[in-house]
CSV table of C-alpha atoms in Angstrom, one decimal:
chain,number,residue,atom,x,y,z
A,1,UNK,CA,0.0,0.0,0.0
A,2,UNK,CA,1.4,3.4,-0.9
A,3,UNK,CA,0.9,6.5,1.2
A,4,UNK,CA,1.4,10.2,0.3
A,5,UNK,CA,0.1,13.3,2.0
A,6,UNK,CA,-0.6,16.3,-0.3
A,7,UNK,CA,-1.1,19.8,1.1
A,8,UNK,CA,-3.5,21.1,-1.5
A,9,UNK,CA,-6.8,23.1,-1.3
A,10,UNK,CA,-8.9,20.0,-1.7
A,11,UNK,CA,-7.5,18.5,1.5
A,12,UNK,CA,-6.5,15.1,0.2
A,13,UNK,CA,-5.3,12.2,2.3
A,14,UNK,CA,-3.9,9.4,0.1
A,15,UNK,CA,-2.8,6.0,1.5
A,16,UNK,CA,-2.3,4.8,-1.3
A,17,UNK,CA,-31.5,-23.0,-11.4
A,18,UNK,CA,-32.3,-25.5,-11.3
A,19,UNK,CA,-33.9,-24.7,-8.1
A,20,UNK,CA,-34.6,-21.3,-6.7
A,21,UNK,CA,-33.4,-20.8,-3.1
A,22,UNK,CA,-34.4,-18.1,-0.7
A,23,UNK,CA,-32.2,-17.6,2.4
A,24,UNK,CA,-33.3,-15.5,5.3
A,25,UNK,CA,-31.1,-14.6,8.3
A,26,UNK,CA,-32.1,-12.3,11.1
A,27,UNK,CA,-29.5,-10.2,12.9
A,28,UNK,CA,-30.1,-8.0,16.0
A,29,UNK,CA,-32.8,-8.1,18.7
A,30,UNK,CA,-35.5,-10.7,18.0
A,31,UNK,CA,-39.0,-10.3,19.4
A,32,UNK,CA,-40.2,-13.7,18.3
A,33,UNK,CA,-39.8,-16.1,15.4
A,34,UNK,CA,-43.1,-15.2,13.7
A,35,UNK,CA,-42.7,-11.5,13.0
A,36,UNK,CA,-39.9,-11.9,10.5
A,37,UNK,CA,-41.2,-14.9,8.5
A,38,UNK,CA,-41.9,-13.9,4.9
A,39,UNK,CA,-45.7,-13.7,4.2
A,40,UNK,CA,-46.8,-13.9,0.6
A,41,UNK,CA,-48.5,-10.8,-0.7
A,42,UNK,CA,-48.9,-8.8,-3.9
A,43,UNK,CA,-46.4,-6.0,-4.7
A,44,UNK,CA,-47.7,-2.8,-3.3
A,45,UNK,CA,-48.5,-0.3,-6.0
A,46,UNK,CA,-47.2,-0.4,-9.6
A,47,UNK,CA,-43.6,-1.3,-10.2
A,48,UNK,CA,-42.1,1.5,-12.2
A,49,UNK,CA,-41.4,1.0,-15.9
A,50,UNK,CA,-38.4,3.4,-15.6
A,51,UNK,CA,-34.8,2.3,-15.5
A,52,UNK,CA,-34.0,5.2,-13.1
A,53,UNK,CA,-32.9,3.7,-9.8
A,54,UNK,CA,-34.3,5.0,-6.5
A,55,UNK,CA,-33.0,4.7,-3.0
A,56,UNK,CA,-33.8,5.8,0.6
A,57,UNK,CA,-30.7,7.1,2.2
A,58,UNK,CA,-30.6,7.8,6.0
A,59,UNK,CA,-29.1,11.0,7.4
A,60,UNK,CA,-26.8,10.0,10.3
A,61,UNK,CA,-25.7,11.8,13.4
A,62,UNK,CA,-22.4,13.6,13.3
A,63,UNK,CA,-21.0,11.3,16.0
A,64,UNK,CA,-21.6,8.4,13.5
A,65,UNK,CA,-19.7,10.0,10.6
A,66,UNK,CA,-17.2,7.8,8.9
A,67,UNK,CA,-13.5,8.6,9.2
A,68,UNK,CA,-12.1,9.7,5.8
A,69,UNK,CA,-8.9,7.9,5.7
A,70,UNK,CA,-9.1,5.7,2.6
A,71,UNK,CA,-9.6,2.5,4.7
A,72,UNK,CA,-13.2,1.6,4.3
A,73,UNK,CA,-14.6,0.1,7.5
A,74,UNK,CA,-18.0,-1.7,6.9
A,75,UNK,CA,-19.1,-0.9,10.4
A,76,UNK,CA,-18.3,2.8,10.0
A,77,UNK,CA,-20.5,2.8,6.8
A,78,UNK,CA,-23.2,0.5,8.2
A,79,UNK,CA,-25.7,3.3,8.5
A,80,UNK,CA,-25.2,4.4,4.9
A,81,UNK,CA,-27.0,3.5,1.7
A,82,UNK,CA,-25.1,0.8,-0.1
A,83,UNK,CA,-25.2,-0.1,-3.8
A,84,UNK,CA,-23.2,-2.7,-5.7
A,85,UNK,CA,-22.3,-3.0,-9.4
A,86,UNK,CA,-22.6,-0.2,-12.0
A,87,UNK,CA,-24.0,0.0,-15.5
A,88,UNK,CA,-21.6,-0.4,-18.4
A,89,UNK,CA,-21.3,1.7,-21.6
A,90,UNK,CA,-21.7,-1.6,-23.6
A,91,UNK,CA,-24.9,-2.8,-25.1
A,92,UNK,CA,-26.7,0.4,-24.3
A,93,UNK,CA,-29.3,0.2,-27.2
A,94,UNK,CA,-30.0,-3.4,-26.5
A,95,UNK,CA,-30.5,-3.1,-22.7
A,96,UNK,CA,-31.6,0.5,-22.2
A,97,UNK,CA,-28.3,1.3,-20.5
A,98,UNK,CA,-28.7,-1.1,-17.5
A,99,UNK,CA,-26.1,-3.8,-18.6
A,100,UNK,CA,-23.8,-4.3,-15.6
A,101,UNK,CA,-20.1,-4.1,-15.9
A,102,UNK,CA,-18.6,-7.5,-14.7
A,103,UNK,CA,-16.1,-6.0,-12.3
A,104,UNK,CA,-16.8,-5.8,-8.6
A,105,UNK,CA,-17.6,-2.3,-7.3
A,106,UNK,CA,-19.5,-0.9,-4.3
A,107,UNK,CA,-20.7,2.6,-3.5
A,108,UNK,CA,-21.8,4.0,-0.1
A,109,UNK,CA,-23.6,7.3,0.5
A,110,UNK,CA,-24.8,9.1,3.6
A,111,UNK,CA,-24.8,12.6,5.2
A,112,UNK,CA,-24.9,14.3,8.5
A,113,UNK,CA,-25.7,18.0,9.3
A,114,UNK,CA,-22.4,19.1,7.9
A,115,UNK,CA,-21.2,16.9,5.0
A,116,UNK,CA,-22.3,14.5,2.3
A,117,UNK,CA,-20.2,11.3,2.5
A,118,UNK,CA,-19.4,9.0,-0.4
A,119,UNK,CA,-17.2,5.9,-0.5
A,120,UNK,CA,-16.2,3.5,-3.3
A,121,UNK,CA,-14.5,0.1,-3.4
A,122,UNK,CA,-13.4,-1.1,-6.8
A,123,UNK,CA,-11.5,-4.2,-7.8
A,124,UNK,CA,-8.0,-3.7,-9.0
A,125,UNK,CA,-6.6,-5.0,-12.4
A,126,UNK,CA,-4.7,-8.3,-12.3
A,127,UNK,CA,-1.4,-6.4,-12.4
A,128,UNK,CA,-2.3,-4.3,-9.4
A,129,UNK,CA,-1.9,-1.0,-11.3
A,130,UNK,CA,-4.3,1.8,-12.1
A,131,UNK,CA,-3.7,4.2,-14.9
A,132,UNK,CA,-2.9,7.4,-13.1
A,133,UNK,CA,-1.2,10.2,-15.1
A,134,UNK,CA,-2.7,13.3,-13.7
A,135,UNK,CA,-1.0,14.3,-10.5
A,136,UNK,CA,-2.6,16.2,-7.6
A,137,UNK,CA,-1.8,19.7,-8.5
A,138,UNK,CA,-4.0,22.7,-7.5
A,139,UNK,CA,-5.6,22.9,-11.0
A,140,UNK,CA,-8.7,21.1,-12.1
A,141,UNK,CA,-8.0,19.2,-15.3
A,142,UNK,CA,-10.1,17.1,-17.7
A,143,UNK,CA,-7.0,14.9,-18.1
A,144,UNK,CA,-8.4,12.9,-15.2
A,145,UNK,CA,-10.9,11.3,-17.5
A,146,UNK,CA,-8.0,9.7,-19.4
A,147,UNK,CA,-7.1,7.9,-16.1
A,148,UNK,CA,-8.8,5.3,-13.9
A,149,UNK,CA,-11.2,7.6,-12.0
A,150,UNK,CA,-14.4,7.9,-10.0
A,151,UNK,CA,-17.0,10.5,-11.0
A,152,UNK,CA,-19.8,11.8,-8.7
A,153,UNK,CA,-22.6,14.2,-9.5
A,154,UNK,CA,-25.2,15.7,-7.2
A,155,UNK,CA,-28.3,17.6,-8.1
A,156,UNK,CA,-29.5,18.8,-4.7
A,157,UNK,CA,-32.6,20.5,-6.2
A,158,UNK,CA,-34.1,17.6,-8.2
A,159,UNK,CA,-37.2,17.3,-6.0
A,160,UNK,CA,-37.4,20.9,-4.7
A,161,UNK,CA,-40.7,22.7,-4.7
A,162,UNK,CA,-41.2,24.7,-7.9
A,163,UNK,CA,-41.2,28.0,-6.0
A,164,UNK,CA,-37.6,27.3,-5.0
A,165,UNK,CA,-36.3,26.3,-8.4
A,166,UNK,CA,-34.6,29.0,-10.3
A,167,UNK,CA,-32.6,29.1,-13.6
A,168,UNK,CA,-29.3,29.3,-11.8
A,169,UNK,CA,-29.6,26.3,-9.4
A,170,UNK,CA,-26.6,24.1,-9.9
A,171,UNK,CA,-25.6,20.4,-10.0
A,172,UNK,CA,-22.1,19.5,-9.0
A,173,UNK,CA,-19.6,17.3,-10.8
A,174,UNK,CA,-16.5,15.8,-9.2
A,175,UNK,CA,-14.0,13.3,-10.7
A,176,UNK,CA,-10.8,12.1,-9.1
A,177,UNK,CA,-8.1,9.5,-9.7
A,178,UNK,CA,-6.1,7.3,-7.3
A,179,UNK,CA,-3.4,9.9,-6.7
A,180,UNK,CA,-5.8,12.9,-6.1
A,181,UNK,CA,-5.7,14.5,-9.6
A,182,UNK,CA,-9.1,15.9,-10.1
A,183,UNK,CA,-11.7,17.7,-12.2
A,184,UNK,CA,-14.6,19.6,-10.7
A,185,UNK,CA,-17.3,21.9,-12.0
A,186,UNK,CA,-20.8,23.1,-11.3
A,187,UNK,CA,-23.6,23.0,-14.0
A,188,UNK,CA,-27.0,24.6,-14.6
A,189,UNK,CA,-29.8,22.7,-16.2
A,190,UNK,CA,-29.6,25.0,-19.2
A,191,UNK,CA,-26.0,24.2,-19.9
A,192,UNK,CA,-24.1,26.8,-18.0
A,193,UNK,CA,-20.9,25.5,-16.4
A,194,UNK,CA,-18.4,26.9,-13.9
A,195,UNK,CA,-15.0,25.1,-14.1
A,196,UNK,CA,-13.7,27.1,-11.2
A,197,UNK,CA,-16.0,25.5,-8.6
A,198,UNK,CA,-14.2,23.4,-5.9
A,199,UNK,CA,-15.9,21.0,-3.5
A,200,UNK,CA,-13.5,21.8,-0.6
A,201,UNK,CA,-13.6,18.1,0.1
A,202,UNK,CA,-11.6,15.8,2.2
A,203,UNK,CA,-10.4,12.7,0.3
A,204,UNK,CA,-9.0,9.4,1.5
A,205,UNK,CA,-7.7,7.0,-1.1
A,206,UNK,CA,-5.7,3.8,-0.8
A,207,UNK,CA,-5.0,0.7,-2.8
A,208,UNK,CA,-3.9,-2.9,-2.1
A,209,UNK,CA,-3.4,-5.8,-4.5
A,210,UNK,CA,-7.1,-6.4,-4.7
A,211,UNK,CA,-9.0,-3.1,-4.3
A,212,UNK,CA,-9.0,0.6,-4.7
A,213,UNK,CA,-10.7,2.3,-1.7
A,214,UNK,CA,-12.0,5.9,-2.0
A,215,UNK,CA,-13.7,8.0,0.7
A,216,UNK,CA,-15.1,11.6,0.2
A,217,UNK,CA,-16.5,14.2,2.6
A,218,UNK,CA,-18.1,17.2,0.8
A,219,UNK,CA,-19.2,20.2,3.0
A,220,UNK,CA,-22.7,21.5,2.5
A,221,UNK,CA,-21.5,25.1,2.2
A,222,UNK,CA,-19.6,24.2,-1.0
A,223,UNK,CA,-22.7,22.7,-2.5
A,224,UNK,CA,-24.7,25.9,-1.7
A,225,UNK,CA,-27.2,23.9,0.4
A,226,UNK,CA,-28.5,23.5,4.0
A,227,UNK,CA,-30.1,20.7,5.8
A,228,UNK,CA,-33.4,21.9,4.3
A,229,UNK,CA,-32.4,20.2,1.1
A,230,UNK,CA,-33.0,16.9,2.7
A,231,UNK,CA,-36.7,17.6,2.6
A,232,UNK,CA,-36.7,16.6,-1.1
A,233,UNK,CA,-35.1,14.1,-3.4
A,234,UNK,CA,-31.6,14.6,-5.0
A,235,UNK,CA,-30.2,13.5,-8.3
A,236,UNK,CA,-27.1,11.3,-8.1
A,237,UNK,CA,-24.5,9.9,-10.5
A,238,UNK,CA,-21.8,7.6,-9.2
A,239,UNK,CA,-19.6,6.1,-11.9
A,240,UNK,CA,-16.2,4.5,-12.3
A,241,UNK,CA,-14.1,5.2,-15.3
A,242,UNK,CA,-12.2,2.0,-16.2
A,243,UNK,CA,-9.2,2.2,-18.6
A,244,UNK,CA,-8.3,-1.5,-19.2
A,245,UNK,CA,-10.5,-1.8,-21.2
A,246,UNK,CA,-12.2,1.6,-21.4
A,247,UNK,CA,-15.7,1.5,-19.9
A,248,UNK,CA,-17.5,4.5,-18.4
A,249,UNK,CA,-20.0,3.3,-15.9
A,250,UNK,CA,-22.8,4.7,-13.7
A,251,UNK,CA,-25.3,3.6,-11.0
A,252,UNK,CA,-27.9,5.3,-13.2
A,253,UNK,CA,-28.6,4.1,-16.8
A,254,UNK,CA,-25.8,4.7,-19.3
A,255,UNK,CA,-26.7,6.3,-22.6
A,256,UNK,CA,-27.8,9.8,-21.6
A,257,UNK,CA,-25.0,12.3,-20.9
A,258,UNK,CA,-24.0,12.7,-17.2
A,259,UNK,CA,-25.1,16.3,-17.6
A,260,UNK,CA,-28.7,15.2,-18.3
A,261,UNK,CA,-30.1,15.8,-14.8
A,262,UNK,CA,-33.3,13.8,-15.5
A,263,UNK,CA,-31.3,10.6,-16.0
A,264,UNK,CA,-29.7,10.7,-12.5
A,265,UNK,CA,-30.5,8.1,-9.9
A,266,UNK,CA,-33.0,9.4,-7.2
A,267,UNK,CA,-31.8,9.7,-3.6
A,268,UNK,CA,-34.6,10.2,-1.0
A,269,UNK,CA,-33.2,11.4,2.2
A,270,UNK,CA,-34.8,10.3,5.5
A,271,UNK,CA,-34.2,11.3,9.1
A,272,UNK,CA,-31.7,9.4,11.2
A,273,UNK,CA,-32.9,5.9,12.4
A,274,UNK,CA,-35.2,5.4,9.4
A,275,UNK,CA,-35.6,1.9,7.9
A,276,UNK,CA,-33.6,1.3,4.7
A,277,UNK,CA,-32.2,-1.3,2.4
A,278,UNK,CA,-28.5,-2.1,1.7
A,279,UNK,CA,-27.5,-4.0,-1.5
A,280,UNK,CA,-24.7,-6.3,-0.3
A,281,UNK,CA,-23.7,-8.6,-3.2
A,282,UNK,CA,-24.3,-9.7,-6.8
A,283,UNK,CA,-21.6,-12.4,-6.6
A,284,UNK,CA,-22.0,-15.7,-4.7
A,285,UNK,CA,-19.5,-15.6,-1.8
A,286,UNK,CA,-18.8,-19.3,-2.1
A,287,UNK,CA,-17.3,-18.8,-5.6
A,288,UNK,CA,-20.1,-20.4,-7.6
A,289,UNK,CA,-20.8,-18.7,-11.0
A,290,UNK,CA,-24.6,-18.5,-10.7
A,291,UNK,CA,-27.3,-15.8,-10.3
A,292,UNK,CA,-27.1,-14.3,-6.9
A,293,UNK,CA,-28.7,-11.3,-5.3
A,294,UNK,CA,-28.2,-10.4,-1.6
A,295,UNK,CA,-29.8,-7.5,0.2
A,296,UNK,CA,-30.1,-6.4,3.8
A,297,UNK,CA,-33.3,-4.9,5.3
A,298,UNK,CA,-32.4,-2.6,8.2
A,299,UNK,CA,-34.8,-1.4,10.9
A,300,UNK,CA,-33.0,0.9,13.4
A,301,UNK,CA,-36.4,2.1,14.9
A,302,UNK,CA,-37.9,1.1,18.3
A,303,UNK,CA,-40.8,-0.7,16.6
A,304,UNK,CA,-41.2,-3.6,14.2
A,305,UNK,CA,-41.2,-2.5,10.6
A,306,UNK,CA,-42.7,-4.2,7.5
A,307,UNK,CA,-40.9,-4.2,4.2
A,308,UNK,CA,-42.8,-5.4,1.0
A,309,UNK,CA,-40.1,-7.2,-1.1
A,310,UNK,CA,-40.4,-7.9,-4.9
A,311,UNK,CA,-37.3,-9.4,-6.5
A,312,UNK,CA,-37.6,-10.9,-10.0
A,313,UNK,CA,-34.3,-12.4,-11.2
A,314,UNK,CA,-34.5,-14.7,-14.3
A,315,UNK,CA,-33.4,-15.4,-17.8
A,316,UNK,CA,-34.6,-12.5,-20.0
A,317,UNK,CA,-38.2,-13.3,-21.1
A,318,UNK,CA,-38.4,-16.4,-18.9
A,319,UNK,CA,-41.0,-17.1,-16.3
A,320,UNK,CA,-40.9,-15.2,-13.0
A,321,UNK,CA,-38.3,-16.5,-10.6
A,322,UNK,CA,-37.9,-14.8,-7.2
A,323,UNK,CA,-39.9,-13.2,-4.4
A,324,UNK,CA,-43.3,-11.8,-5.6
A,325,UNK,CA,-44.5,-9.2,-3.1
A,326,UNK,CA,-43.5,-10.8,0.1
A,327,UNK,CA,-43.8,-9.0,3.4
A,328,UNK,CA,-41.0,-9.2,6.0
A,329,UNK,CA,-41.5,-7.8,9.4
A,330,UNK,CA,-38.1,-6.9,10.8
A,331,UNK,CA,-38.1,-6.4,14.6
A,332,UNK,CA,-37.0,-3.2,16.3
A,333,UNK,CA,-33.2,-2.8,16.0
A,334,UNK,CA,-33.0,-5.8,13.6
A,335,UNK,CA,-31.5,-6.6,10.3
A,336,UNK,CA,-32.6,-9.3,7.8
A,337,UNK,CA,-30.7,-10.7,4.9
A,338,UNK,CA,-32.6,-11.6,1.8
A,339,UNK,CA,-30.8,-13.8,-0.8
A,340,UNK,CA,-32.2,-15.0,-4.1
A,341,UNK,CA,-30.0,-17.4,-6.0
A,342,UNK,CA,-30.4,-19.7,-9.0
A,343,UNK,CA,-28.6,-22.8,-10.3
A,344,UNK,CA,-27.8,-21.7,-13.9
A,345,UNK,CA,-24.2,-21.0,-14.8
A,346,UNK,CA,-24.4,-19.1,-18.0
A,347,UNK,CA,-26.6,-16.7,-20.0
A,348,UNK,CA,-28.0,-13.3,-19.6
A,349,UNK,CA,-30.2,-12.5,-16.6
A,350,UNK,CA,-32.5,-9.6,-15.9
A,351,UNK,CA,-33.1,-8.5,-12.3
A,352,UNK,CA,-35.7,-6.1,-10.8
A,353,UNK,CA,-35.5,-5.2,-7.1
A,354,UNK,CA,-38.5,-3.2,-5.8
A,355,UNK,CA,-38.8,-2.8,-2.0
A,356,UNK,CA,-41.4,-0.5,-0.4
A,357,UNK,CA,-43.0,0.1,2.9
A,358,UNK,CA,-46.1,-2.1,3.7
A,359,UNK,CA,-48.5,0.5,2.3
A,360,UNK,CA,-46.3,1.4,-0.7
A,361,UNK,CA,-46.0,5.0,0.3
A,362,UNK,CA,-42.2,4.8,0.5
A,363,UNK,CA,-39.9,3.2,-2.1
A,364,UNK,CA,-36.9,2.0,-0.1
A,365,UNK,CA,-35.0,0.5,-3.0
A,366,UNK,CA,-35.7,0.2,-6.7
A,367,UNK,CA,-33.3,-0.9,-9.4
A,368,UNK,CA,-33.4,-2.8,-12.7
A,369,UNK,CA,-30.2,-4.6,-14.0
A,370,UNK,CA,-29.3,-6.9,-16.9
A,371,UNK,CA,-26.1,-8.9,-16.5
A,372,UNK,CA,-24.2,-12.0,-17.8
A,373,UNK,CA,-23.8,-14.9,-15.3
A,374,UNK,CA,-20.5,-15.8,-16.9
A,375,UNK,CA,-19.4,-12.7,-18.8
A,376,UNK,CA,-18.3,-13.4,-22.4
A,377,UNK,CA,-16.3,-10.2,-22.7
A,378,UNK,CA,-12.9,-10.0,-20.8
A,379,UNK,CA,-13.1,-8.3,-17.4
A,380,UNK,CA,-9.6,-6.8,-18.1
A,381,UNK,CA,-7.5,-6.0,-21.1
A,382,UNK,CA,-4.1,-4.8,-19.7
A,383,UNK,CA,-2.1,-2.2,-21.5
A,384,UNK,CA,1.0,-3.3,-23.4
A,385,UNK,CA,4.0,-1.1,-22.6
A,386,UNK,CA,6.6,-0.5,-25.2
A,387,UNK,CA,9.5,-3.0,-25.3
A,388,UNK,CA,12.1,-2.2,-22.7
A,389,UNK,CA,9.7,-0.3,-20.5
A,390,UNK,CA,9.3,-2.7,-17.6
A,391,UNK,CA,8.2,0.0,-15.1
A,392,UNK,CA,6.3,3.3,-15.2
A,393,UNK,CA,8.2,6.5,-15.1
A,394,UNK,CA,6.6,9.9,-14.7
A,395,UNK,CA,8.1,13.3,-14.2
A,396,UNK,CA,7.3,17.1,-14.1
A,397,UNK,CA,9.3,20.3,-14.2
A,398,UNK,CA,8.2,23.3,-12.1
A,399,UNK,CA,10.0,26.4,-13.3
A,400,UNK,CA,8.6,28.7,-10.6
A,401,UNK,CA,10.5,26.6,-8.1
A,402,UNK,CA,13.3,25.5,-10.4
A,403,UNK,CA,12.4,21.9,-9.4
A,404,UNK,CA,12.2,18.6,-11.3
A,405,UNK,CA,10.2,15.8,-9.8
A,406,UNK,CA,10.2,12.2,-10.9
A,407,UNK,CA,8.4,9.0,-9.8
A,408,UNK,CA,9.0,5.3,-10.6
A,409,UNK,CA,6.3,2.7,-10.2
A,410,UNK,CA,7.6,-0.9,-10.1
A,411,UNK,CA,4.3,-2.8,-9.9
A,412,UNK,CA,4.7,-4.1,-13.5
A,413,UNK,CA,7.8,-6.0,-12.3
A,414,UNK,CA,5.6,-8.2,-10.1
A,415,UNK,CA,8.1,-8.6,-7.4
A,416,UNK,CA,5.6,-10.0,-4.9
A,417,UNK,CA,6.3,-7.2,-2.4
A,418,UNK,CA,10.0,-7.8,-2.4
A,419,UNK,CA,10.8,-4.3,-3.6
A,420,UNK,CA,13.8,-3.9,-1.4
A,421,UNK,CA,15.5,-6.3,-3.9
A,422,UNK,CA,15.8,-3.3,-6.2
A,423,UNK,CA,19.3,-2.0,-5.5
A,424,UNK,CA,18.9,1.5,-6.9
A,425,UNK,CA,17.3,3.8,-9.4
A,426,UNK,CA,18.5,7.1,-10.8
A,427,UNK,CA,17.2,9.9,-13.0
A,428,UNK,CA,19.3,12.0,-15.3
A,429,UNK,CA,18.7,15.2,-17.4
A,430,UNK,CA,21.0,15.8,-20.3
A,431,UNK,CA,21.3,18.3,-23.2
A,432,UNK,CA,20.3,16.5,-26.4
A,433,UNK,CA,23.0,18.1,-28.5
A,434,UNK,CA,26.0,18.2,-26.2
A,435,UNK,CA,25.1,15.2,-24.0
A,436,UNK,CA,26.1,17.4,-21.0
A,437,UNK,CA,24.5,16.2,-17.7
A,438,UNK,CA,22.4,19.1,-16.4
A,439,UNK,CA,21.0,17.4,-13.3
A,440,UNK,CA,20.7,14.0,-11.8
A,441,UNK,CA,19.3,12.4,-8.7
A,442,UNK,CA,19.0,9.0,-7.0
A,443,UNK,CA,15.7,7.6,-5.9
A,444,UNK,CA,15.4,6.5,-2.2
A,445,UNK,CA,15.3,2.8,-1.4
A,446,UNK,CA,12.1,1.0,-2.5
A,447,UNK,CA,10.1,0.0,0.6
A,448,UNK,CA,6.9,-0.1,-1.5
A,449,UNK,CA,6.4,-0.2,-5.3
A,450,UNK,CA,6.5,3.6,-5.8
A,451,UNK,CA,9.3,6.0,-5.1
A,452,UNK,CA,9.9,9.6,-6.0
A,453,UNK,CA,12.8,12.1,-6.1
A,454,UNK,CA,13.1,15.9,-6.4
A,455,UNK,CA,16.0,17.6,-8.1
A,456,UNK,CA,16.4,21.3,-7.2
A,457,UNK,CA,18.7,24.3,-7.8
A,458,UNK,CA,19.8,23.6,-11.4
A,459,UNK,CA,19.7,25.6,-14.6
A,460,UNK,CA,17.6,23.8,-17.2
A,461,UNK,CA,18.5,26.4,-19.9
A,462,UNK,CA,17.2,26.5,-23.5
A,463,UNK,CA,17.1,23.7,-26.1
A,464,UNK,CA,15.9,20.1,-26.1
A,465,UNK,CA,16.7,17.9,-23.1
A,466,UNK,CA,16.7,14.2,-22.7
A,467,UNK,CA,15.4,12.6,-19.5
A,468,UNK,CA,16.2,9.0,-18.6
A,469,UNK,CA,15.7,6.7,-15.6
């Protein structure tokens, strides 16, 4: 794991069926056996035809706020909305933009009376390396979209009363890579954009051999909102820009532009200790390649609460397979796992999840997805580096400080953490014509796969220079 601390305005901390089965498991205080047994019922209300997902997200107390350190703790985020898998930019016309990318990814979202909090956990490529060219300078740069990145949009005015909606109300766009390089802007619904807007966020990011972890805290004041904005629904995009191969993904349907406010997922904020639904998994934890959907019904209130659950997960166009409008009464302070799995091992599946209150007045969770049980497209297509380039080398020259900075990333060497076996590394700047050495520097010992060096107080001069490491 790599760690760097950057002193920048955005306050970044980087650490670098054959048979259908239904499984129920109750956690927490239990009043009796009978209240939580599923009772057959019809779905309450009409299941939406739309592909726009909708979630209830609880507002937490400030004392329950997650620590933004790039080390995602499930317990810290247990009171947050949780969503797994994102829609791919493939097969948009065929699926209406709800075809899932095969790579594992989870988003969390919540808020207190000061910040909105977002976290993401995304699987790493097989070589353990993300594409990260834009470095964490003070300037917002669209170059971040050429890197592996995470992109978040908020429209805090989506469900606001008409008398509060004006032409200049803004949605907010934030994209960031592993190292903290970023692009941010605010947008009006009529197309006006302000590329100078900054979220004033705190960011924690880290990687290990399996996962990229990202945590964000975004202050209300920089979104131009107050706690009153929790009285109505928000629009929300949460996407991951993959580079190997390129796929731009989103919780909301792919197809419409991210700047299309009407295509955003819907977040319905509720007061602290409200019942809500967490999406835990779309992958069988025992390793079986088969349809699998796991959710958790959470009731933090002091009274039993009834969820009406509809989950249809089947081959496209096949007969219904799942839970058809079943009521689950979760006791006070309790949690209940709901798992739907099937025995098939290939093909394309369609899944609809529609969970409401008993009377249908609240939609706790709604999402449609189309996905391949055993994906036919490769999950990863790793970049081929030019011959002789066994490691990644990046550099920058800062004339205002007369400083040259360089970084070497050894992860492509696949040394199995034995980076201290590298005996040394150097960087050298020479004049192309005279071959004169203008400056050089030695990298520190490699205790992790990435090392950097700064060379200061030298005269770069005019002409073409060669840089070698």
